[in-house]
Amino acid sequence: MITAFSDEYFMRKALNEAKIAFENGEVPVGCVIVSNNTIVARAHNLTEKLSDVTAHAEMQAITAASGFLGGKYLNDCTMFVTLEPCAMCAGALGWSQIGKIVYGATDPKRGFSLFAPHALHPKTELVKGILADEAIRLIKIFFESKR
């Protein structure tokens, strides 16, 4: 049973976004940004559709949340993302001063913890491994279909 407004609850919403990306031929990464138990932004990768290497789910969500909330700082928000952010996204999250990041699968090839472990704002809380198996499974299926 999923408790309402738990990390698992919101990660399931991020996984739904990843599935949309998958269905559209994008690397299946999805995220949501939450403020006061309300989703203020939903996003998934759009790099193929937009022909833009910066159109990661996290970047799209930061822009949407900032627009919705009317400010550039997201210090009272939590991002739920299915895959560990890359260095670029971690840098943007650091600049946004996001309060908390919850991610599913670790990215051993491109994750920020490998390349930019200090990119996040010092006050940002980090939670890892929520529904990681589901996120990894979706990514593996995606890349196996490309081979």
mmCIF file of C-alpha atoms in Angstrom:
data_model
loop_
_atom_site.group_PDB
_atom_site.id
_atom_site.type_symbol
_atom_site.label_atom_id
_atom_site.label_comp_id
_atom_site.label_asym_id
_atom_site.label_seq_id
_atom_site.Cartn_x
_atom_site.Cartn_y
_atom_site.Cartn_z
ATOM 1 C CA MET A 1 0.000 0.000 0.000
ATOM 2 C CA ILE A 2 1.292 3.451 -0.900
ATOM 3 C CA THR A 3 0.845 6.152 1.724
ATOM 4 C CA ALA A 4 -0.546 9.376 0.274
ATOM 5 C CA PHE A 5 2.119 12.020 -0.250
ATOM 6 C CA SER A 6 5.006 9.688 0.577
ATOM 7 C CA ASP A 7 8.243 9.614 -1.406
ATOM 8 C CA GLU A 8 6.998 6.449 -3.100
ATOM 9 C CA TYR A 9 3.689 8.114 -4.026
ATOM 10 C CA PHE A 10 5.396 11.002 -5.807
ATOM 11 C CA MET A 11 8.046 8.749 -7.364
ATOM 12 C CA ARG A 12 5.203 6.802 -8.990
ATOM 13 C CA LYS A 13 4.098 10.091 -10.566
ATOM 14 C CA ALA A 14 7.651 10.586 -11.863
ATOM 15 C CA LEU A 15 7.637 7.029 -13.231
ATOM 16 C CA ASN A 16 4.433 7.868 -15.118
ATOM 17 C CA GLU A 17 6.316 10.727 -16.767
ATOM 18 C CA ALA A 18 9.181 8.357 -17.629
ATOM 19 C CA LYS A 19 6.686 6.023 -19.301
ATOM 20 C CA ILE A 20 5.418 8.913 -21.437
ATOM 21 C CA ALA A 21 9.013 9.598 -22.492
ATOM 22 C CA PHE A 22 9.475 5.905 -23.330
ATOM 23 C CA GLU A 23 6.315 5.852 -25.457
ATOM 24 C CA ASN A 24 7.636 8.867 -27.375
ATOM 25 C CA GLY A 25 11.068 7.425 -28.101
ATOM 26 C CA GLU A 26 12.857 9.452 -25.432
ATOM 27 C CA VAL A 27 15.213 8.074 -22.800
ATOM 28 C CA PRO A 28 12.676 7.223 -20.081
ATOM 29 C CA VAL A 29 13.439 9.702 -17.342
ATOM 30 C CA GLY A 30 10.609 11.522 -15.639
ATOM 31 C CA CYS A 31 10.194 13.841 -12.729
ATOM 32 C CA VAL A 32 7.779 15.900 -10.718
ATOM 33 C CA ILE A 33 8.390 18.877 -8.454
ATOM 34 C CA VAL A 34 6.267 19.123 -5.333
ATOM 35 C CA SER A 35 5.513 22.050 -3.047
ATOM 36 C CA ASN A 36 3.292 21.613 0.010
ATOM 37 C CA ASN A 37 2.231 18.121 -1.164
ATOM 38 C CA THR A 38 1.079 19.574 -4.496
ATOM 39 C CA ILE A 39 2.695 18.748 -7.822
ATOM 40 C CA VAL A 40 3.699 22.091 -9.337
ATOM 41 C CA ALA A 41 5.597 20.659 -12.333
ATOM 42 C CA ARG A 42 5.681 17.423 -14.338
ATOM 43 C CA ALA A 43 8.252 16.672 -16.994
ATOM 44 C CA HIS A 44 10.057 14.005 -18.952
ATOM 45 C CA ASN A 45 12.975 13.977 -21.341
ATOM 46 C CA LEU A 46 12.379 15.905 -24.570
ATOM 47 C CA THR A 47 15.861 15.797 -26.080
ATOM 48 C CA GLU A 48 14.781 13.953 -29.231
ATOM 49 C CA LYS A 49 11.583 15.902 -29.829
ATOM 50 C CA LEU A 50 13.278 19.268 -29.349
ATOM 51 C CA SER A 51 16.678 18.258 -30.787
ATOM 52 C CA ASP A 52 18.115 19.805 -27.650
ATOM 53 C CA VAL A 53 20.699 18.036 -25.494
ATOM 54 C CA THR A 54 19.678 20.218 -22.535
ATOM 55 C CA ALA A 55 16.002 19.178 -22.620
ATOM 56 C CA HIS A 56 16.358 16.731 -19.734
ATOM 57 C CA ALA A 57 13.346 16.060 -17.540
ATOM 58 C CA GLU A 58 14.904 17.953 -14.637
ATOM 59 C CA MET A 59 15.610 21.067 -16.711
ATOM 60 C CA GLN A 60 12.065 21.074 -18.079
ATOM 61 C CA ALA A 61 10.633 20.672 -14.572
ATOM 62 C CA ILE A 62 12.775 23.443 -13.055
ATOM 63 C CA THR A 63 11.548 25.848 -15.734
ATOM 64 C CA ALA A 64 7.912 24.810 -15.269
ATOM 65 C CA ALA A 65 8.034 24.997 -11.466
ATOM 66 C CA SER A 66 9.749 28.389 -11.489
ATOM 67 C CA GLY A 67 7.110 29.721 -13.868
ATOM 68 C CA PHE A 68 4.259 28.282 -11.820
ATOM 69 C CA LEU A 69 5.614 29.546 -8.501
ATOM 70 C CA GLY A 70 6.742 32.906 -9.882
ATOM 71 C CA GLY A 71 10.350 32.755 -8.741
ATOM 72 C CA LYS A 72 13.681 31.174 -9.540
ATOM 73 C CA TYR A 73 14.344 29.600 -6.148
ATOM 74 C CA LEU A 74 12.783 26.251 -5.298
ATOM 75 C CA ASN A 75 14.027 25.950 -1.733
ATOM 76 C CA ASP A 76 10.611 24.860 -0.434
ATOM 77 C CA CYS A 77 10.232 22.195 -3.141
ATOM 78 C CA THR A 78 11.139 18.555 -3.627
ATOM 79 C CA MET A 79 12.078 17.039 -6.980
ATOM 80 C CA PHE A 80 11.270 13.369 -7.535
ATOM 81 C CA VAL A 81 13.243 12.026 -10.496
ATOM 82 C CA THR A 82 13.550 8.464 -11.725
ATOM 83 C CA LEU A 83 17.289 8.625 -12.490
ATOM 84 C CA GLU A 84 20.142 10.358 -10.691
ATOM 85 C CA PRO A 85 20.582 13.796 -12.260
ATOM 86 C CA CYS A 86 23.586 14.412 -14.511
ATOM 87 C CA ALA A 87 26.139 17.131 -13.734
ATOM 88 C CA MET A 88 24.276 19.693 -15.875
ATOM 89 C CA CYS A 89 20.975 19.086 -14.105
ATOM 90 C CA ALA A 90 22.623 18.993 -10.674
ATOM 91 C CA GLY A 91 24.174 22.377 -11.431
ATOM 92 C CA ALA A 92 20.794 23.823 -12.350
ATOM 93 C CA LEU A 93 19.253 22.264 -9.241
ATOM 94 C CA GLY A 94 22.026 23.810 -7.184
ATOM 95 C CA TRP A 95 21.315 27.244 -8.648
ATOM 96 C CA SER A 96 17.591 26.768 -7.960
ATOM 97 C CA GLN A 97 18.435 25.970 -4.326
ATOM 98 C CA ILE A 98 15.918 23.121 -4.379
ATOM 99 C CA GLY A 99 15.147 21.891 -0.889
ATOM 100 C CA LYS A 100 15.163 18.164 -1.518
ATOM 101 C CA ILE A 101 15.877 15.716 -4.332
ATOM 102 C CA VAL A 102 14.558 12.167 -4.295
ATOM 103 C CA TYR A 103 15.829 9.926 -7.058
ATOM 104 C CA GLY A 104 15.281 6.347 -8.070
ATOM 105 C CA ALA A 105 18.152 4.708 -9.917
ATOM 106 C CA THR A 106 21.790 5.682 -9.587
ATOM 107 C CA ASP A 107 23.463 6.537 -12.881
ATOM 108 C CA PRO A 108 26.959 5.014 -12.729
ATOM 109 C CA LYS A 109 27.942 6.442 -16.133
ATOM 110 C CA ARG A 110 26.671 10.034 -16.052
ATOM 111 C CA GLY A 111 25.364 10.741 -12.551
ATOM 112 C CA PHE A 112 26.339 13.948 -10.799
ATOM 113 C CA SER A 113 27.741 12.086 -7.795
ATOM 114 C CA LEU A 114 30.531 10.832 -10.051
ATOM 115 C CA PHE A 115 31.290 14.028 -11.972
ATOM 116 C CA ALA A 116 30.054 16.903 -9.801
ATOM 117 C CA PRO A 117 29.444 15.706 -6.254
ATOM 118 C CA HIS A 118 29.362 19.278 -4.898
ATOM 119 C CA ALA A 119 27.003 20.747 -7.510
ATOM 120 C CA LEU A 120 23.927 20.783 -5.295
ATOM 121 C CA HIS A 121 23.186 23.582 -2.845
ATOM 122 C CA PRO A 122 24.665 22.731 0.583
ATOM 123 C CA LYS A 123 21.191 22.734 2.190
ATOM 124 C CA THR A 124 19.633 20.372 -0.379
ATOM 125 C CA GLU A 125 18.531 17.088 1.184
ATOM 126 C CA LEU A 126 19.168 13.985 -0.939
ATOM 127 C CA VAL A 127 17.292 10.664 -0.864
ATOM 128 C CA LYS A 128 18.368 7.813 -3.152
ATOM 129 C CA GLY A 129 16.950 4.507 -4.334
ATOM 130 C CA ILE A 130 13.181 5.076 -4.200
ATOM 131 C CA LEU A 131 11.599 2.598 -6.680
ATOM 132 C CA ALA A 132 15.026 2.193 -8.274
ATOM 133 C CA ASP A 133 14.283 -1.274 -9.653
ATOM 134 C CA GLU A 134 11.298 0.010 -11.640
ATOM 135 C CA ALA A 135 13.278 2.929 -13.037
ATOM 136 C CA ILE A 136 16.207 0.692 -14.024
ATOM 137 C CA ARG A 137 13.893 -1.840 -15.655
ATOM 138 C CA LEU A 138 12.310 0.829 -17.871
ATOM 139 C CA ILE A 139 15.718 2.194 -18.922
ATOM 140 C CA LYS A 140 17.054 -1.293 -19.709
ATOM 141 C CA ILE A 141 14.024 -2.131 -21.851
ATOM 142 C CA PHE A 142 14.448 1.160 -23.713
ATOM 143 C CA PHE A 143 18.124 0.632 -24.539
ATOM 144 C CA GLU A 144 17.674 -3.052 -25.383
ATOM 145 C CA SER A 145 15.068 -2.012 -27.965
ATOM 146 C CA LYS A 146 17.633 0.322 -29.561
ATOM 147 C CA ARG A 147 20.236 -2.421 -30.115
#
